[in-house]
PDB file of C-alpha atoms in Angstrom:
ATOM      1  CA  ARG A   1      89.707  83.994  95.417  1.00  0.00           C
ATOM      2  CA  LYS A   2      91.524  86.820  97.264  1.00  0.00           C
ATOM      3  CA  GLU A   3      94.190  85.929  99.604  1.00  0.00           C
ATOM      4  CA  VAL A   4      92.679  88.180 102.163  1.00  0.00           C
ATOM      5  CA  GLU A   5      88.990  89.179 102.092  1.00  0.00           C
ATOM      6  CA  GLN A   6      87.199  91.899 103.974  1.00  0.00           C
ATOM      7  CA  ASP A   7      83.789  93.158 103.971  1.00  0.00           C
ATOM      8  CA  PRO A   8      84.144  96.444 102.499  1.00  0.00           C
ATOM      9  CA  GLY A   9      81.464  98.016 104.538  1.00  0.00           C
ATOM     10  CA  PRO A  10      80.836 100.884 105.151  1.00  0.00           C
ATOM     11  CA  PHE A  11      79.751 100.212 108.837  1.00  0.00           C
ATOM     12  CA  ASN A  12      77.719 102.907 110.170  1.00  0.00           C
ATOM     13  CA  VAL A  13      77.410 103.064 113.904  1.00  0.00           C
ATOM     14  CA  PRO A  14      76.878 105.576 116.471  1.00  0.00           C
ATOM     15  CA  GLU A  15      79.129 106.858 119.025  1.00  0.00           C
ATOM     16  CA  GLY A  16      79.310 104.444 121.943  1.00  0.00           C
ATOM     17  CA  ALA A  17      78.538 101.387 119.994  1.00  0.00           C
ATOM     18  CA  THR A  18      80.480  98.240 119.735  1.00  0.00           C
ATOM     19  CA  VAL A  19      81.313  97.017 116.126  1.00  0.00           C
ATOM     20  CA  ALA A  20      83.188  94.044 114.831  1.00  0.00           C
ATOM     21  CA  PHE A  21      84.841  93.376 111.660  1.00  0.00           C
ATOM     22  CA  ASN A  22      86.200  89.898 110.467  1.00  0.00           C
ATOM     23  CA  CYS A  23      88.702  89.034 107.800  1.00  0.00           C
ATOM     24  CA  THR A  24      89.211  85.661 106.444  1.00  0.00           C
ATOM     25  CA  TYR A  25      92.556  84.391 104.632  1.00  0.00           C
ATOM     26  CA  SER A  26      93.116  81.732 102.237  1.00  0.00           C
ATOM     27  CA  ASN A  27      96.670  80.506 102.672  1.00  0.00           C
ATOM     28  CA  SER A  28      97.115  78.347 105.644  1.00  0.00           C
ATOM     29  CA  ALA A  29     100.806  79.158 105.587  1.00  0.00           C
ATOM     30  CA  SER A  30      99.867  82.522 106.897  1.00  0.00           C
ATOM     31  CA  GLN A  31     101.955  83.166 110.139  1.00  0.00           C
ATOM     32  CA  SER A  32     101.240  86.544 111.354  1.00  0.00           C
ATOM     33  CA  PHE A  33      98.305  88.816 111.491  1.00  0.00           C
ATOM     34  CA  PHE A  34      98.003  92.410 111.949  1.00  0.00           C
ATOM     35  CA  TRP A  35      95.297  95.236 111.682  1.00  0.00           C
ATOM     36  CA  TYR A  36      96.307  98.599 110.047  1.00  0.00           C
ATOM     37  CA  ARG A  37      94.339 101.574 110.189  1.00  0.00           C
ATOM     38  CA  GLN A  38      93.998 104.060 107.148  1.00  0.00           C
ATOM     39  CA  ASP A  39      92.422 107.379 107.440  1.00  0.00           C
ATOM     40  CA  CYS A  40      90.829 108.788 104.111  1.00  0.00           C
ATOM     41  CA  ARG A  41      93.656 109.494 101.715  1.00  0.00           C
ATOM     42  CA  LYS A  42      96.513 109.078 104.209  1.00  0.00           C
ATOM     43  CA  GLU A  43      98.849 106.499 104.821  1.00  0.00           C
ATOM     44  CA  PRO A  44      98.105 103.163 106.600  1.00  0.00           C
ATOM     45  CA  LYS A  45      99.489 102.643 109.965  1.00  0.00           C
ATOM     46  CA  LEU A  46      99.887  99.632 112.303  1.00  0.00           C
ATOM     47  CA  LEU A  47      96.847  99.588 114.789  1.00  0.00           C
ATOM     48  CA  MET A  48      97.869  96.212 116.519  1.00  0.00           C
ATOM     49  CA  SER A  49      99.219  92.773 115.938  1.00  0.00           C
ATOM     50  CA  VAL A  50      96.790  89.741 116.488  1.00  0.00           C
ATOM     51  CA  TYR A  51      98.056  87.019 118.550  1.00  0.00           C
ATOM     52  CA  SER A  52      96.892  83.319 118.829  1.00  0.00           C
ATOM     53  CA  SER A  53      95.259  83.711 122.153  1.00  0.00           C
ATOM     54  CA  GLY A  54      93.500  87.008 121.364  1.00  0.00           C
ATOM     55  CA  ASN A  55      94.779  90.476 122.537  1.00  0.00           C
ATOM     56  CA  GLU A  56      93.391  93.692 123.686  1.00  0.00           C
ATOM     57  CA  ASP A  57      94.638  97.225 123.398  1.00  0.00           C
ATOM     58  CA  GLY A  58      92.273  99.598 125.219  1.00  0.00           C
ATOM     59  CA  ARG A  59      88.953  99.669 123.396  1.00  0.00           C
ATOM     60  CA  PHE A  60      90.453  97.395 120.815  1.00  0.00           C
ATOM     61  CA  THR A  61      90.383  93.578 120.824  1.00  0.00           C
ATOM     62  CA  ALA A  62      91.779  91.330 118.084  1.00  0.00           C
ATOM     63  CA  GLN A  63      91.191  87.669 117.756  1.00  0.00           C
ATOM     64  CA  LEU A  64      92.559  84.688 115.408  1.00  0.00           C
ATOM     65  CA  ASN A  65      90.879  81.371 114.518  1.00  0.00           C
ATOM     66  CA  ARG A  66      93.406  79.572 112.789  1.00  0.00           C
ATOM     67  CA  ALA A  67      90.882  76.629 112.145  1.00  0.00           C
ATOM     68  CA  SER A  68      88.527  78.762 110.246  1.00  0.00           C
ATOM     69  CA  GLN A  69      91.204  80.940 108.959  1.00  0.00           C
ATOM     70  CA  TYR A  70      89.837  84.390 109.898  1.00  0.00           C
ATOM     71  CA  ILE A  71      90.629  87.204 112.297  1.00  0.00           C
ATOM     72  CA  SER A  72      88.640  89.685 114.083  1.00  0.00           C
ATOM     73  CA  LEU A  73      88.684  93.117 115.246  1.00  0.00           C
ATOM     74  CA  LEU A  74      86.152  94.396 117.876  1.00  0.00           C
ATOM     75  CA  ILE A  75      85.964  97.875 118.843  1.00  0.00           C
ATOM     76  CA  ARG A  76      84.049  99.039 122.141  1.00  0.00           C
ATOM     77  CA  ASP A  77      82.596 102.510 122.867  1.00  0.00           C
ATOM     78  CA  SER A  78      83.169 103.638 119.275  1.00  0.00           C
ATOM     79  CA  LYS A  79      84.491 107.341 119.059  1.00  0.00           C
ATOM     80  CA  LEU A  80      84.150 109.766 116.192  1.00  0.00           C
ATOM     81  CA  SER A  81      87.957 109.374 115.781  1.00  0.00           C
ATOM     82  CA  ASP A  82      87.615 105.713 115.097  1.00  0.00           C
ATOM     83  CA  SER A  83      85.993 106.565 111.652  1.00  0.00           C
ATOM     84  CA  ALA A  84      88.586 105.117 109.304  1.00  0.00           C
ATOM     85  CA  THR A  85      89.251 102.016 106.976  1.00  0.00           C
ATOM     86  CA  TYR A  86      90.678  98.999 108.804  1.00  0.00           C
ATOM     87  CA  LEU A  87      93.062  96.670 106.718  1.00  0.00           C
ATOM     88  CA  CYS A  88      93.398  93.054 107.591  1.00  0.00           C
ATOM     89  CA  VAL A  89      97.165  92.274 107.008  1.00  0.00           C
ATOM     90  CA  VAL A  90      98.843  88.709 106.976  1.00  0.00           C
ATOM     91  CA  ARG A  91     102.245  87.685 106.574  1.00  0.00           C
ATOM     92  CA  TYR A  92     103.418  84.409 105.380  1.00  0.00           C
ATOM     93  CA  ARG A  93     105.891  82.116 107.456  1.00  0.00           C
ATOM     94  CA  GLY A  94     109.461  82.476 106.106  1.00  0.00           C
ATOM     95  CA  PHE A  95     108.628  85.853 104.087  1.00  0.00           C
ATOM     96  CA  GLN A  96     108.929  89.491 104.790  1.00  0.00           C
ATOM     97  CA  LYS A  97     105.935  90.117 102.512  1.00  0.00           C
ATOM     98  CA  LEU A  98     102.744  91.532 103.659  1.00  0.00           C
ATOM     99  CA  VAL A  99      99.460  90.880 102.044  1.00  0.00           C
ATOM    100  CA  PHE A 100      96.821  93.476 102.751  1.00  0.00           C
ATOM    101  CA  GLY A 101      93.140  92.985 102.429  1.00  0.00           C
ATOM    102  CA  THR A 102      91.195  95.918 100.742  1.00  0.00           C
ATOM    103  CA  GLY A 103      89.792  96.995 103.943  1.00  0.00           C
ATOM    104  CA  THR A 104      86.638  97.660 105.758  1.00  0.00           C
ATOM    105  CA  ARG A 105      85.375 101.189 106.113  1.00  0.00           C
ATOM    106  CA  LEU A 106      83.866 102.303 109.500  1.00  0.00           C
ATOM    107  CA  LEU A 107      81.758 105.608 110.039  1.00  0.00           C
ATOM    108  CA  VAL A 108      80.877 106.627 113.448  1.00  0.00           C
ATOM    109  CA  SER A 109      78.294 109.222 113.837  1.00  0.00           C
ATOM    110  CA  PRO A 110      77.434 111.625 116.720  1.00  0.00           C
TER     111      PRO A 110
ATOM    112  CA  GLU B   1     111.125 113.218 113.584  1.00  0.00           C
ATOM    113  CA  ALA B   2     111.194 109.646 112.436  1.00  0.00           C
ATOM    114  CA  GLN B   3     109.445 109.530 108.866  1.00  0.00           C
ATOM    115  CA  VAL B   4     109.227 108.519 105.379  1.00  0.00           C
ATOM    116  CA  THR B   5     108.755 110.968 102.852  1.00  0.00           C
ATOM    117  CA  GLN B   6     107.876 110.940  99.161  1.00  0.00           C
ATOM    118  CA  ASN B   7     107.963 113.376  96.346  1.00  0.00           C
ATOM    119  CA  PRO B   8     106.011 114.569  94.671  1.00  0.00           C
ATOM    120  CA  ARG B   9     102.705 114.375  96.324  1.00  0.00           C
ATOM    121  CA  TYR B  10     100.642 114.782  93.384  1.00  0.00           C
ATOM    122  CA  LEU B  11     101.704 114.224  89.658  1.00  0.00           C
ATOM    123  CA  ILE B  12      99.659 114.628  86.206  1.00  0.00           C
ATOM    124  CA  THR B  13     101.684 113.456  83.363  1.00  0.00           C
ATOM    125  CA  VAL B  14     101.393 112.101  79.684  1.00  0.00           C
ATOM    126  CA  THR B  15     101.791 108.478  78.453  1.00  0.00           C
ATOM    127  CA  GLY B  16     105.593 107.595  77.922  1.00  0.00           C
ATOM    128  CA  LYS B  17     107.023 110.514  79.633  1.00  0.00           C
ATOM    129  CA  LYS B  18     109.611 108.979  82.097  1.00  0.00           C
ATOM    130  CA  LEU B  19     109.285 109.832  85.705  1.00  0.00           C
ATOM    131  CA  THR B  20     110.768 109.153  89.005  1.00  0.00           C
ATOM    132  CA  VAL B  21     108.861 109.197  92.550  1.00  0.00           C
ATOM    133  CA  THR B  22     111.528 109.674  95.492  1.00  0.00           C
ATOM    134  CA  CYS B  23     111.304 108.088  98.648  1.00  0.00           C
ATOM    135  CA  SER B  24     113.470 108.747 101.858  1.00  0.00           C
ATOM    136  CA  GLN B  25     113.378 107.371 105.168  1.00  0.00           C
ATOM    137  CA  ASN B  26     115.499 108.591 108.268  1.00  0.00           C
ATOM    138  CA  MET B  27     115.106 105.519 110.540  1.00  0.00           C
ATOM    139  CA  ASN B  28     118.046 103.577 109.168  1.00  0.00           C
ATOM    140  CA  HIS B  29     115.615 100.853 108.115  1.00  0.00           C
ATOM    141  CA  GLU B  30     117.093  98.080 106.132  1.00  0.00           C
ATOM    142  CA  TYR B  31     113.517  97.174 104.546  1.00  0.00           C
ATOM    143  CA  MET B  32     111.823  99.373 101.922  1.00  0.00           C
ATOM    144  CA  SER B  33     109.048  98.871  99.764  1.00  0.00           C
ATOM    145  CA  TRP B  34     106.671 100.422  97.115  1.00  0.00           C
ATOM    146  CA  TYR B  35     102.992  99.587  97.063  1.00  0.00           C
ATOM    147  CA  ARG B  36     100.210 100.760  94.724  1.00  0.00           C
ATOM    148  CA  GLN B  37      96.584 101.422  96.029  1.00  0.00           C
ATOM    149  CA  ASP B  38      93.670 100.977  93.762  1.00  0.00           C
ATOM    150  CA  PRO B  39      89.890 100.984  94.520  1.00  0.00           C
ATOM    151  CA  GLY B  40      88.836  97.220  95.209  1.00  0.00           C
ATOM    152  CA  LEU B  41      92.333  95.978  94.791  1.00  0.00           C
ATOM    153  CA  GLY B  42      93.915  97.224  98.058  1.00  0.00           C
ATOM    154  CA  LEU B  43      97.577  97.739  98.720  1.00  0.00           C
ATOM    155  CA  ARG B  44      99.629  95.558  96.240  1.00  0.00           C
ATOM    156  CA  GLN B  45     103.525  95.328  96.659  1.00  0.00           C
ATOM    157  CA  ILE B  46     105.362  96.628  93.518  1.00  0.00           C
ATOM    158  CA  TYR B  47     108.991  95.916  94.668  1.00  0.00           C
ATOM    159  CA  TYR B  48     111.051  95.720  97.769  1.00  0.00           C
ATOM    160  CA  SER B  49     114.381  95.909  99.034  1.00  0.00           C
ATOM    161  CA  MET B  50     116.075  94.196 101.885  1.00  0.00           C
ATOM    162  CA  ASN B  51     119.086  96.263 102.057  1.00  0.00           C
ATOM    163  CA  VAL B  52     121.455  98.496  99.792  1.00  0.00           C
ATOM    164  CA  GLU B  53     121.744  96.960  96.394  1.00  0.00           C
ATOM    165  CA  VAL B  54     119.258  94.059  97.187  1.00  0.00           C
ATOM    166  CA  THR B  55     115.954  94.535  95.486  1.00  0.00           C
ATOM    167  CA  ASP B  56     113.372  92.048  94.224  1.00  0.00           C
ATOM    168  CA  LYS B  57     109.975  91.971  92.600  1.00  0.00           C
ATOM    169  CA  GLY B  58     106.544  92.134  94.284  1.00  0.00           C
ATOM    170  CA  ASP B  59     103.368  91.373  93.009  1.00  0.00           C
ATOM    171  CA  VAL B  60     102.876  93.822  90.341  1.00  0.00           C
ATOM    172  CA  PRO B  61     106.431  94.878  89.033  1.00  0.00           C
ATOM    173  CA  GLU B  62     105.608  95.201  85.382  1.00  0.00           C
ATOM    174  CA  GLY B  63     106.460  98.712  84.150  1.00  0.00           C
ATOM    175  CA  TYR B  64     108.472  99.742  87.033  1.00  0.00           C
ATOM    176  CA  LYS B  65     111.983  99.935  88.180  1.00  0.00           C
ATOM    177  CA  VAL B  66     113.693 100.448  91.389  1.00  0.00           C
ATOM    178  CA  SER B  67     117.061 100.945  92.743  1.00  0.00           C
ATOM    179  CA  ARG B  68     118.788 101.067  96.437  1.00  0.00           C
ATOM    180  CA  LYS B  69     122.038 102.582  96.034  1.00  0.00           C
ATOM    181  CA  GLU B  70     121.845 104.404  99.605  1.00  0.00           C
ATOM    182  CA  LYS B  71     120.074 102.949 102.423  1.00  0.00           C
ATOM    183  CA  ARG B  72     117.840 105.764 103.120  1.00  0.00           C
ATOM    184  CA  ASN B  73     116.632 106.195  99.333  1.00  0.00           C
ATOM    185  CA  PHE B  74     114.374 103.729  97.286  1.00  0.00           C
ATOM    186  CA  PRO B  75     113.262 105.679  94.199  1.00  0.00           C
ATOM    187  CA  LEU B  76     110.507 104.289  92.002  1.00  0.00           C
ATOM    188  CA  ILE B  77     111.138 104.746  88.184  1.00  0.00           C
ATOM    189  CA  LEU B  78     108.404 104.582  85.474  1.00  0.00           C
ATOM    190  CA  GLU B  79     110.202 104.649  82.298  1.00  0.00           C
ATOM    191  CA  SER B  80     107.188 104.669  80.022  1.00  0.00           C
ATOM    192  CA  PRO B  81     104.168 105.551  82.230  1.00  0.00           C
ATOM    193  CA  SER B  82     100.655 104.367  81.022  1.00  0.00           C
ATOM    194  CA  PRO B  83      97.089 105.212  81.860  1.00  0.00           C
ATOM    195  CA  ASN B  84      96.846 101.840  83.725  1.00  0.00           C
ATOM    196  CA  GLN B  85      99.534 103.113  86.152  1.00  0.00           C
ATOM    197  CA  THR B  86      97.361 105.969  87.417  1.00  0.00           C
ATOM    198  CA  SER B  87      97.020 105.077  91.086  1.00  0.00           C
ATOM    199  CA  LEU B  88      97.946 106.179  94.848  1.00  0.00           C
ATOM    200  CA  TYR B  89     101.731 104.962  95.355  1.00  0.00           C
ATOM    201  CA  PHE B  90     103.073 104.497  99.001  1.00  0.00           C
ATOM    202  CA  CYS B  91     106.662 103.930  99.934  1.00  0.00           C
ATOM    203  CA  ALA B  92     107.118 102.035 103.193  1.00  0.00           C
ATOM    204  CA  SER B  93     110.181 101.339 105.390  1.00  0.00           C
ATOM    205  CA  SER B  94     110.525  98.844 108.445  1.00  0.00           C
ATOM    206  CA  SER B  95     113.433  97.589 110.205  1.00  0.00           C
ATOM    207  CA  SER B  96     114.510  93.978 108.966  1.00  0.00           C
ATOM    208  CA  THR B  97     113.594  92.422 112.103  1.00  0.00           C
ATOM    209  CA  THR B  98     110.124  93.856 112.437  1.00  0.00           C
ATOM    210  CA  THR B  99     108.848  94.061 108.984  1.00  0.00           C
ATOM    211  CA  TYR B 100     105.185  93.589 110.006  1.00  0.00           C
ATOM    212  CA  GLU B 101     105.658  97.132 111.334  1.00  0.00           C
ATOM    213  CA  GLN B 102     105.997  99.229 108.125  1.00  0.00           C
ATOM    214  CA  TYR B 103     105.875 102.970 108.208  1.00  0.00           C
ATOM    215  CA  PHE B 104     104.249 104.457 105.335  1.00  0.00           C
ATOM    216  CA  GLY B 105     105.223 107.626 103.289  1.00  0.00           C
ATOM    217  CA  PRO B 106     102.215 110.164 102.720  1.00  0.00           C
ATOM    218  CA  GLY B 107     101.548 108.966  99.313  1.00  0.00           C
ATOM    219  CA  THR B 108     101.997 110.068  95.685  1.00  0.00           C
ATOM    220  CA  ARG B 109      98.786 110.574  93.744  1.00  0.00           C
ATOM    221  CA  LEU B 110      99.807 109.792  90.068  1.00  0.00           C
ATOM    222  CA  THR B 111      97.484 110.389  86.943  1.00  0.00           C
ATOM    223  CA  VAL B 112      98.766 109.354  83.549  1.00  0.00           C
ATOM    224  CA  THR B 113      96.801 110.783  80.587  1.00  0.00           C
TER     225      THR B 113
END
């Protein structure tokens, strides 16, 4: 079983739609959680951290469920520019290492 | 401009011919890391460095070497490349206190024939 699992997609949605991705992690020692965004053939970039209480950044909402060991990313009012691959990332307690999921691809169409 | 640079961006080489991919950052970051990205496998860490002269293996270090003689540079060395090292390689750096926010270079697409 992979340490971090994501549905690869693609998720095809029209502009303006709301879309949500989930990511599950297997190691309960995972401490911190993040979402990175990667455009096609480009480098990944940090999108947002995920806090235990859930957090919002504009149209993006991230949530963490430690009991079920998953995190989610909700995108409201999708834009064409949101088309990208979204990488779920976890960091283990006491370690600097980041573990990346394989990503979920989102395609937003006009 | 704060950035991580990698060279070359694209490289086609033959099995066994030693090569080096350079990585440099201008943000005075302590932490640097190399990843490879393959379809269906995601980003996997090859080596990382917490500071000058401090390096350690990641998840897939076999066939690779690194060095950290200066804070800004972290080259990746393939002594004898093989076809299974064909991949997209990313260098990343971060502050030691915020390693979750890694700044990635633009990537090096390597093909070994």
